[in-house]
């Protein structure tokens, strides 16, 4: 959804959310569940789990470090629009076929959840996100609350962030789920034996956005291909290294960067986030304990 001019394609994104969310809603009635009670519950509450992949690549392509206030603001706005528009779609479906069975039993509680999500949009730093994107996110939550108050919502939950390992691979994503890049070079096993190393396609795109010319981009990409690192690459400005930071390797994201990213998007996700937090080998038990406490303080699921 990132256009050549660097702007985010809001209408295309909203259209996709609408199509996928409606498809998921239709599937609830046709799916088989492990037990009868789970099946009953699923059909009564109709919890869905729309999400996304390739967020890390999107941020890199925009020249934004994953572990930065700008990166987190962008991720927050995109996630807010995802779930806000999903709930607005859910309310429009409810207008036609009625809300989920348990809605009227806890109408105020459900509408309060929507209002709490909407309030969180005002916590996104407006100076760090395009006005168009933030307005679209705010508008989607206004629609969700307004239509939800009038008609109820068809689904008690709308979104989760899954690992998207297989889906991401099928869609040729450089990154999965809400993850940053694992490494700047992909290793592919070949059918006839052996392996092939490919520099992720987001890297040259990001370099172009940052103002490097074709010859400089080629030099940097060739360096990464040979050395398997971006550190020491010709032409590259040192202050731009964080844009290319990955989960692993010698230019890695601090583990709290992973936690803070989840904290930025959790207010706009109905369910849980599946995400790896990569910590160096030398961390202590107390460091791991503190990481869980910080996650709890940020309200992560």
mmCIF file of C-alpha atoms in Angstrom:
data_model
loop_
_atom_site.group_PDB
_atom_site.id
_atom_site.type_symbol
_atom_site.label_atom_id
_atom_site.label_comp_id
_atom_site.label_asym_id
_atom_site.label_seq_id
_atom_site.Cartn_x
_atom_site.Cartn_y
_atom_site.Cartn_z
ATOM 1 C CA UNK A 1 0.000 0.000 0.000
ATOM 2 C CA UNK A 2 3.051 2.257 -0.214
ATOM 3 C CA UNK A 3 2.843 4.219 -3.451
ATOM 4 C CA UNK A 4 5.862 5.259 -5.521
ATOM 5 C CA UNK A 5 5.662 8.807 -4.144
ATOM 6 C CA UNK A 6 5.989 7.400 -0.603
ATOM 7 C CA UNK A 7 2.373 8.054 0.404
ATOM 8 C CA UNK A 8 0.101 5.380 1.867
ATOM 9 C CA UNK A 9 -2.749 4.185 -0.354
ATOM 10 C CA UNK A 10 -5.636 4.665 2.091
ATOM 11 C CA UNK A 11 -8.574 3.814 -0.260
ATOM 12 C CA UNK A 12 -6.927 0.549 -1.415
ATOM 13 C CA UNK A 13 -6.093 -0.411 2.179
ATOM 14 C CA UNK A 14 -9.666 0.275 3.381
ATOM 15 C CA UNK A 15 -11.087 -1.674 0.442
ATOM 16 C CA UNK A 16 -8.915 -4.684 1.311
ATOM 17 C CA UNK A 17 -9.899 -4.514 4.993
ATOM 18 C CA UNK A 18 -13.568 -4.474 3.985
ATOM 19 C CA UNK A 19 -13.253 -7.443 1.597
ATOM 20 C CA UNK A 20 -11.171 -9.619 3.938
ATOM 21 C CA UNK A 21 -13.229 -8.793 7.032
ATOM 22 C CA UNK A 22 -16.501 -9.551 5.227
ATOM 23 C CA UNK A 23 -15.024 -12.839 3.946
ATOM 24 C CA UNK A 24 -13.966 -13.811 7.467
ATOM 25 C CA UNK A 25 -17.453 -12.999 8.770
ATOM 26 C CA UNK A 26 -19.042 -15.230 6.105
ATOM 27 C CA UNK A 27 -16.661 -18.082 7.007
ATOM 28 C CA UNK A 28 -17.798 -18.196 10.654
ATOM 29 C CA UNK A 29 -21.010 -19.980 9.618
ATOM 30 C CA UNK A 30 -19.225 -22.472 7.367
ATOM 31 C CA UNK A 31 -16.306 -23.381 9.607
ATOM 32 C CA UNK A 32 -15.957 -26.522 11.671
ATOM 33 C CA UNK A 33 -14.788 -26.229 15.282
ATOM 34 C CA UNK A 34 -13.009 -28.736 17.567
ATOM 35 C CA UNK A 35 -15.904 -29.051 20.060
ATOM 36 C CA UNK A 36 -19.592 -28.245 20.065
ATOM 37 C CA UNK A 37 -19.271 -25.607 22.780
ATOM 38 C CA UNK A 38 -16.442 -23.816 20.912
ATOM 39 C CA UNK A 39 -18.605 -23.867 17.779
ATOM 40 C CA UNK A 40 -21.562 -22.421 19.695
ATOM 41 C CA UNK A 41 -19.402 -19.689 21.203
ATOM 42 C CA UNK A 42 -17.768 -18.822 17.866
ATOM 43 C CA UNK A 43 -21.135 -18.427 16.156
ATOM 44 C CA UNK A 44 -22.596 -16.436 19.058
ATOM 45 C CA UNK A 45 -19.702 -13.977 19.450
ATOM 46 C CA UNK A 46 -18.198 -14.154 15.944
ATOM 47 C CA UNK A 47 -14.665 -13.107 16.966
ATOM 48 C CA UNK A 48 -12.544 -12.392 13.893
ATOM 49 C CA UNK A 49 -8.805 -11.853 13.560
ATOM 50 C CA UNK A 50 -7.836 -9.564 10.698
ATOM 51 C CA UNK A 51 -4.174 -8.501 10.748
ATOM 52 C CA UNK A 52 -1.277 -7.582 8.474
ATOM 53 C CA UNK A 53 2.205 -8.581 7.351
ATOM 54 C CA UNK A 54 5.271 -6.687 6.078
ATOM 55 C CA UNK A 55 5.075 -3.769 8.539
ATOM 56 C CA UNK A 56 8.849 -3.833 9.103
ATOM 57 C CA UNK A 57 9.495 -3.591 5.355
ATOM 58 C CA UNK A 58 6.987 -0.725 5.032
ATOM 59 C CA UNK A 59 8.802 1.318 7.683
ATOM 60 C CA UNK A 60 12.216 0.623 6.140
ATOM 61 C CA UNK A 61 10.897 1.584 2.686
ATOM 62 C CA UNK A 62 9.778 4.906 4.169
ATOM 63 C CA UNK A 63 13.221 5.493 5.678
ATOM 64 C CA UNK A 64 11.904 5.101 9.251
ATOM 65 C CA UNK A 65 13.798 3.112 11.905
ATOM 66 C CA UNK A 66 11.651 0.357 13.443
ATOM 67 C CA UNK A 67 12.800 1.419 16.912
ATOM 68 C CA UNK A 68 11.841 5.115 16.689
ATOM 69 C CA UNK A 69 8.965 7.374 17.753
ATOM 70 C CA UNK A 70 8.263 8.013 14.036
ATOM 71 C CA UNK A 71 8.148 4.286 13.241
ATOM 72 C CA UNK A 72 5.828 3.609 16.170
ATOM 73 C CA UNK A 73 3.501 6.505 15.264
ATOM 74 C CA UNK A 74 3.220 5.242 11.674
ATOM 75 C CA UNK A 75 2.514 1.684 12.864
ATOM 76 C CA UNK A 76 -0.076 2.964 15.347
ATOM 77 C CA UNK A 77 -1.958 4.945 12.678
ATOM 78 C CA UNK A 78 -1.986 2.034 10.194
ATOM 79 C CA UNK A 79 -3.218 -0.361 12.898
ATOM 80 C CA UNK A 80 -5.855 2.121 14.094
ATOM 81 C CA UNK A 81 -7.226 2.375 10.555
ATOM 82 C CA UNK A 82 -7.196 -1.434 10.200
ATOM 83 C CA UNK A 83 -9.324 -2.177 13.263
ATOM 84 C CA UNK A 84 -11.425 1.002 13.106
ATOM 85 C CA UNK A 85 -12.509 0.292 9.548
ATOM 86 C CA UNK A 86 -13.036 -3.395 10.408
ATOM 87 C CA UNK A 87 -15.450 -2.463 13.223
ATOM 88 C CA UNK A 88 -17.203 0.116 10.988
ATOM 89 C CA UNK A 89 -17.633 -2.682 8.416
ATOM 90 C CA UNK A 90 -18.906 -4.966 11.204
ATOM 91 C CA UNK A 91 -21.534 -2.373 12.161
ATOM 92 C CA UNK A 92 -22.648 -2.020 8.526
ATOM 93 C CA UNK A 93 -23.056 -5.813 8.318
ATOM 94 C CA UNK A 94 -25.037 -5.704 11.604
ATOM 95 C CA UNK A 95 -27.369 -3.142 10.024
ATOM 96 C CA UNK A 96 -28.309 -5.790 7.434
ATOM 97 C CA UNK A 97 -28.206 -9.057 9.412
ATOM 98 C CA UNK A 98 -28.135 -8.007 13.077
ATOM 99 C CA UNK A 99 -25.355 -7.878 15.705
ATOM 100 C CA UNK A 100 -23.690 -10.908 17.311
ATOM 101 C CA UNK A 101 -25.944 -12.865 19.701
ATOM 102 C CA UNK A 102 -24.291 -11.645 22.891
ATOM 103 C CA UNK A 103 -24.322 -7.957 21.906
ATOM 104 C CA UNK A 104 -27.507 -6.820 23.638
ATOM 105 C CA UNK A 105 -26.531 -8.612 26.858
ATOM 106 C CA UNK A 106 -23.480 -6.335 27.192
ATOM 107 C CA UNK A 107 -24.257 -3.485 24.796
ATOM 108 C CA UNK A 108 -22.740 -0.731 26.975
ATOM 109 C CA UNK A 109 -19.577 -2.739 27.607
ATOM 110 C CA UNK A 110 -19.059 -3.410 23.901
ATOM 111 C CA UNK A 111 -19.681 0.211 22.893
ATOM 112 C CA UNK A 112 -17.335 1.347 25.663
ATOM 113 C CA UNK A 113 -14.571 -0.846 24.176
ATOM 114 C CA UNK A 114 -15.064 0.894 20.807
ATOM 115 C CA UNK A 115 -14.931 4.319 22.499
ATOM 116 C CA UNK A 116 -11.734 3.397 24.364
ATOM 117 C CA UNK A 117 -10.106 2.359 21.072
ATOM 118 C CA UNK A 118 -11.239 5.662 19.526
ATOM 119 C CA UNK A 119 -9.783 7.726 22.388
ATOM 120 C CA UNK A 120 -6.367 6.117 21.841
ATOM 121 C CA UNK A 121 -6.145 7.649 18.339
ATOM 122 C CA UNK A 122 -5.594 11.062 19.960
ATOM 123 C CA UNK A 123 -2.415 9.672 21.598
ATOM 124 C CA UNK A 124 -0.741 9.198 18.195
ATOM 125 C CA UNK A 125 1.671 12.108 17.608
ATOM 126 C CA UNK A 126 0.068 14.078 14.756
ATOM 127 C CA UNK A 127 3.406 15.689 13.862
ATOM 128 C CA UNK A 128 4.917 12.290 12.965
ATOM 129 C CA UNK A 129 2.177 10.876 10.710
ATOM 130 C CA UNK A 130 0.620 12.196 7.505
ATOM 131 C CA UNK A 131 -2.526 14.213 8.212
ATOM 132 C CA UNK A 132 -4.449 12.158 5.651
ATOM 133 C CA UNK A 133 -3.620 8.834 7.329
ATOM 134 C CA UNK A 134 -4.368 10.026 10.854
ATOM 135 C CA UNK A 135 -7.649 11.639 9.741
ATOM 136 C CA UNK A 136 -8.690 8.392 8.027
ATOM 137 C CA UNK A 137 -7.934 6.448 11.232
ATOM 138 C CA UNK A 138 -9.908 8.891 13.410
ATOM 139 C CA UNK A 139 -12.809 8.909 10.944
ATOM 140 C CA UNK A 140 -12.949 5.101 10.871
ATOM 141 C CA UNK A 141 -13.337 4.977 14.671
ATOM 142 C CA UNK A 142 -15.975 7.734 14.592
ATOM 143 C CA UNK A 143 -17.891 5.597 12.072
ATOM 144 C CA UNK A 144 -17.412 2.458 14.180
ATOM 145 C CA UNK A 145 -18.777 4.135 17.335
ATOM 146 C CA UNK A 146 -21.619 5.954 15.571
ATOM 147 C CA UNK A 147 -22.805 2.977 13.509
ATOM 148 C CA UNK A 148 -22.177 0.572 16.398
ATOM 149 C CA UNK A 149 -24.416 2.687 18.657
ATOM 150 C CA UNK A 150 -27.163 2.618 16.024
ATOM 151 C CA UNK A 151 -26.980 -0.977 14.806
ATOM 152 C CA UNK A 152 -24.596 -2.871 17.096
ATOM 153 C CA UNK A 153 -21.633 -4.774 15.654
ATOM 154 C CA UNK A 154 -21.637 -8.196 14.030
ATOM 155 C CA UNK A 155 -18.353 -9.262 15.661
ATOM 156 C CA UNK A 156 -17.258 -9.059 19.295
ATOM 157 C CA UNK A 157 -13.580 -8.916 18.264
ATOM 158 C CA UNK A 158 -12.061 -7.762 15.006
ATOM 159 C CA UNK A 159 -8.275 -8.032 14.914
ATOM 160 C CA UNK A 160 -5.171 -9.883 16.080
ATOM 161 C CA UNK A 161 -1.566 -9.777 14.882
ATOM 162 C CA UNK A 162 -0.507 -13.263 13.838
ATOM 163 C CA UNK A 163 3.041 -14.420 12.923
ATOM 164 C CA UNK A 164 2.068 -14.749 9.181
ATOM 165 C CA UNK A 165 5.035 -17.046 8.466
ATOM 166 C CA UNK A 166 3.425 -19.024 5.655
ATOM 167 C CA UNK A 167 1.123 -16.243 4.421
ATOM 168 C CA UNK A 168 3.990 -13.730 4.391
ATOM 169 C CA UNK A 169 6.156 -16.142 2.406
ATOM 170 C CA UNK A 170 3.365 -16.685 -0.156
ATOM 171 C CA UNK A 171 2.914 -12.916 -0.522
ATOM 172 C CA UNK A 172 6.680 -12.392 -0.994
ATOM 173 C CA UNK A 173 6.910 -10.192 2.113
ATOM 174 C CA UNK A 174 10.356 -9.237 3.392
ATOM 175 C CA UNK A 175 9.010 -9.182 6.963
ATOM 176 C CA UNK A 176 6.251 -11.100 8.762
ATOM 177 C CA UNK A 177 3.438 -9.832 11.007
ATOM 178 C CA UNK A 178 4.588 -6.885 13.084
ATOM 179 C CA UNK A 179 8.234 -8.030 12.968
ATOM 180 C CA UNK A 180 11.172 -5.962 11.754
ATOM 181 C CA UNK A 181 13.535 -7.519 9.223
ATOM 182 C CA UNK A 182 15.255 -10.640 10.566
ATOM 183 C CA UNK A 183 18.293 -9.935 8.387
ATOM 184 C CA UNK A 184 19.013 -7.874 5.279
ATOM 185 C CA UNK A 185 19.864 -10.987 3.268
ATOM 186 C CA UNK A 186 17.467 -13.866 2.606
ATOM 187 C CA UNK A 187 18.817 -17.394 2.205
ATOM 188 C CA UNK A 188 16.776 -19.535 -0.203
ATOM 189 C CA UNK A 189 17.255 -23.283 -0.552
ATOM 190 C CA UNK A 190 17.261 -24.352 -4.199
ATOM 191 C CA UNK A 191 15.280 -27.364 -5.427
ATOM 192 C CA UNK A 192 18.343 -28.859 -7.122
ATOM 193 C CA UNK A 193 20.463 -28.429 -3.977
ATOM 194 C CA UNK A 194 22.559 -25.568 -2.684
ATOM 195 C CA UNK A 195 21.457 -22.141 -1.495
ATOM 196 C CA UNK A 196 21.076 -18.660 -2.927
ATOM 197 C CA UNK A 197 21.512 -15.388 -1.032
ATOM 198 C CA UNK A 198 19.287 -12.438 -1.994
ATOM 199 C CA UNK A 199 19.448 -8.927 -0.528
ATOM 200 C CA UNK A 200 15.901 -8.010 0.538
ATOM 201 C CA UNK A 201 14.131 -5.870 -2.053
ATOM 202 C CA UNK A 202 13.161 -3.275 0.558
ATOM 203 C CA UNK A 203 16.812 -2.236 0.973
ATOM 204 C CA UNK A 204 17.323 -0.638 -2.477
ATOM 205 C CA UNK A 205 13.883 0.997 -2.233
ATOM 206 C CA UNK A 206 14.774 2.546 1.135
ATOM 207 C CA UNK A 207 18.159 3.749 -0.138
ATOM 208 C CA UNK A 208 16.454 5.445 -3.084
ATOM 209 C CA UNK A 209 14.010 7.210 -0.717
ATOM 210 C CA UNK A 210 16.977 8.366 1.371
ATOM 211 C CA UNK A 211 18.442 10.101 -1.690
ATOM 212 C CA UNK A 212 21.178 7.731 -2.892
ATOM 213 C CA UNK A 213 21.706 7.552 -6.657
ATOM 214 C CA UNK A 214 21.601 4.290 -8.651
ATOM 215 C CA UNK A 215 25.351 3.786 -8.625
ATOM 216 C CA UNK A 216 25.544 4.310 -4.838
ATOM 217 C CA UNK A 217 22.572 1.976 -4.265
ATOM 218 C CA UNK A 218 24.264 -0.722 -6.383
ATOM 219 C CA UNK A 219 27.509 -0.326 -4.417
ATOM 220 C CA UNK A 220 25.720 -0.632 -1.058
ATOM 221 C CA UNK A 221 23.603 -3.623 -2.162
ATOM 222 C CA UNK A 222 26.693 -5.407 -3.560
ATOM 223 C CA UNK A 223 28.525 -4.758 -0.288
ATOM 224 C CA UNK A 224 25.631 -6.263 1.731
ATOM 225 C CA UNK A 225 25.509 -9.235 -0.650
ATOM 226 C CA UNK A 226 29.211 -9.937 -0.184
ATOM 227 C CA UNK A 227 29.729 -9.024 3.497
ATOM 228 C CA UNK A 228 26.241 -10.015 4.795
ATOM 229 C CA UNK A 229 26.128 -6.750 6.770
ATOM 230 C CA UNK A 230 25.437 -3.084 6.044
ATOM 231 C CA UNK A 231 27.998 -1.875 8.591
ATOM 232 C CA UNK A 232 30.953 -0.400 6.710
ATOM 233 C CA UNK A 233 29.037 -0.088 3.422
ATOM 234 C CA UNK A 234 30.350 2.614 1.053
ATOM 235 C CA UNK A 235 28.447 5.953 0.801
ATOM 236 C CA UNK A 236 26.096 5.093 3.696
ATOM 237 C CA UNK A 237 25.669 7.827 6.296
ATOM 238 C CA UNK A 238 26.289 6.457 9.782
ATOM 239 C CA UNK A 239 23.184 8.132 11.254
ATOM 240 C CA UNK A 240 21.008 6.124 8.829
ATOM 241 C CA UNK A 241 22.158 2.730 10.167
ATOM 242 C CA UNK A 242 19.118 2.390 12.520
ATOM 243 C CA UNK A 243 16.794 2.385 9.466
ATOM 244 C CA UNK A 244 18.406 -0.920 8.430
ATOM 245 C CA UNK A 245 18.576 -2.432 11.931
ATOM 246 C CA UNK A 246 17.296 -6.030 12.143
ATOM 247 C CA UNK A 247 16.209 -8.508 14.804
ATOM 248 C CA UNK A 248 19.578 -10.259 14.633
ATOM 249 C CA UNK A 249 23.139 -9.585 13.530
ATOM 250 C CA UNK A 250 25.629 -6.810 14.205
ATOM 251 C CA UNK A 251 23.156 -3.950 13.632
ATOM 252 C CA UNK A 252 20.350 -5.221 15.835
ATOM 253 C CA UNK A 253 17.333 -3.535 17.406
ATOM 254 C CA UNK A 254 17.429 -3.241 21.200
ATOM 255 C CA UNK A 255 14.986 -5.738 22.694
ATOM 256 C CA UNK A 256 12.887 -2.959 24.255
ATOM 257 C CA UNK A 257 12.354 -1.633 20.709
ATOM 258 C CA UNK A 258 10.295 -4.766 20.016
ATOM 259 C CA UNK A 259 8.221 -4.264 23.168
ATOM 260 C CA UNK A 260 7.635 -0.553 22.495
ATOM 261 C CA UNK A 261 6.419 -1.313 18.964
ATOM 262 C CA UNK A 262 3.825 -3.703 20.381
ATOM 263 C CA UNK A 263 2.867 -1.010 22.889
ATOM 264 C CA UNK A 264 2.222 1.426 20.020
ATOM 265 C CA UNK A 265 -0.246 -0.851 18.222
ATOM 266 C CA UNK A 266 -1.898 -2.838 21.052
ATOM 267 C CA UNK A 267 -4.504 -0.098 21.778
ATOM 268 C CA UNK A 268 -5.882 -0.745 18.282
ATOM 269 C CA UNK A 269 -5.914 -4.561 18.357
ATOM 270 C CA UNK A 270 -8.847 -6.576 19.756
ATOM 271 C CA UNK A 271 -6.839 -9.644 20.695
ATOM 272 C CA UNK A 272 -3.224 -10.622 21.143
ATOM 273 C CA UNK A 273 0.000 -9.941 19.260
ATOM 274 C CA UNK A 274 2.266 -12.829 18.324
ATOM 275 C CA UNK A 275 5.830 -11.520 18.245
ATOM 276 C CA UNK A 276 9.381 -12.554 18.988
ATOM 277 C CA UNK A 277 11.423 -10.295 21.262
ATOM 278 C CA UNK A 278 15.049 -10.985 20.381
ATOM 279 C CA UNK A 279 17.400 -10.620 23.356
ATOM 280 C CA UNK A 280 21.184 -11.055 23.332
ATOM 281 C CA UNK A 281 22.615 -14.195 24.915
ATOM 282 C CA UNK A 282 24.229 -12.314 27.808
ATOM 283 C CA UNK A 283 20.990 -10.878 29.311
ATOM 284 C CA UNK A 284 20.220 -11.775 32.914
ATOM 285 C CA UNK A 285 17.141 -13.416 34.421
ATOM 286 C CA UNK A 286 16.329 -9.981 35.898
ATOM 287 C CA UNK A 287 16.425 -8.423 32.396
ATOM 288 C CA UNK A 288 13.862 -10.964 31.195
ATOM 289 C CA UNK A 289 11.734 -10.317 34.294
ATOM 290 C CA UNK A 290 11.862 -6.553 33.672
ATOM 291 C CA UNK A 291 10.882 -7.077 30.028
ATOM 292 C CA UNK A 292 7.702 -8.864 31.159
ATOM 293 C CA UNK A 293 6.937 -6.093 33.661
ATOM 294 C CA UNK A 294 7.383 -3.404 30.973
ATOM 295 C CA UNK A 295 5.143 -5.418 28.616
ATOM 296 C CA UNK A 296 2.479 -5.617 31.344
ATOM 297 C CA UNK A 297 2.742 -1.843 31.982
ATOM 298 C CA UNK A 298 2.150 -1.217 28.266
ATOM 299 C CA UNK A 299 -0.958 -3.417 28.390
ATOM 300 C CA UNK A 300 0.322 -6.003 25.919
ATOM 301 C CA UNK A 301 -1.577 -9.197 25.196
#
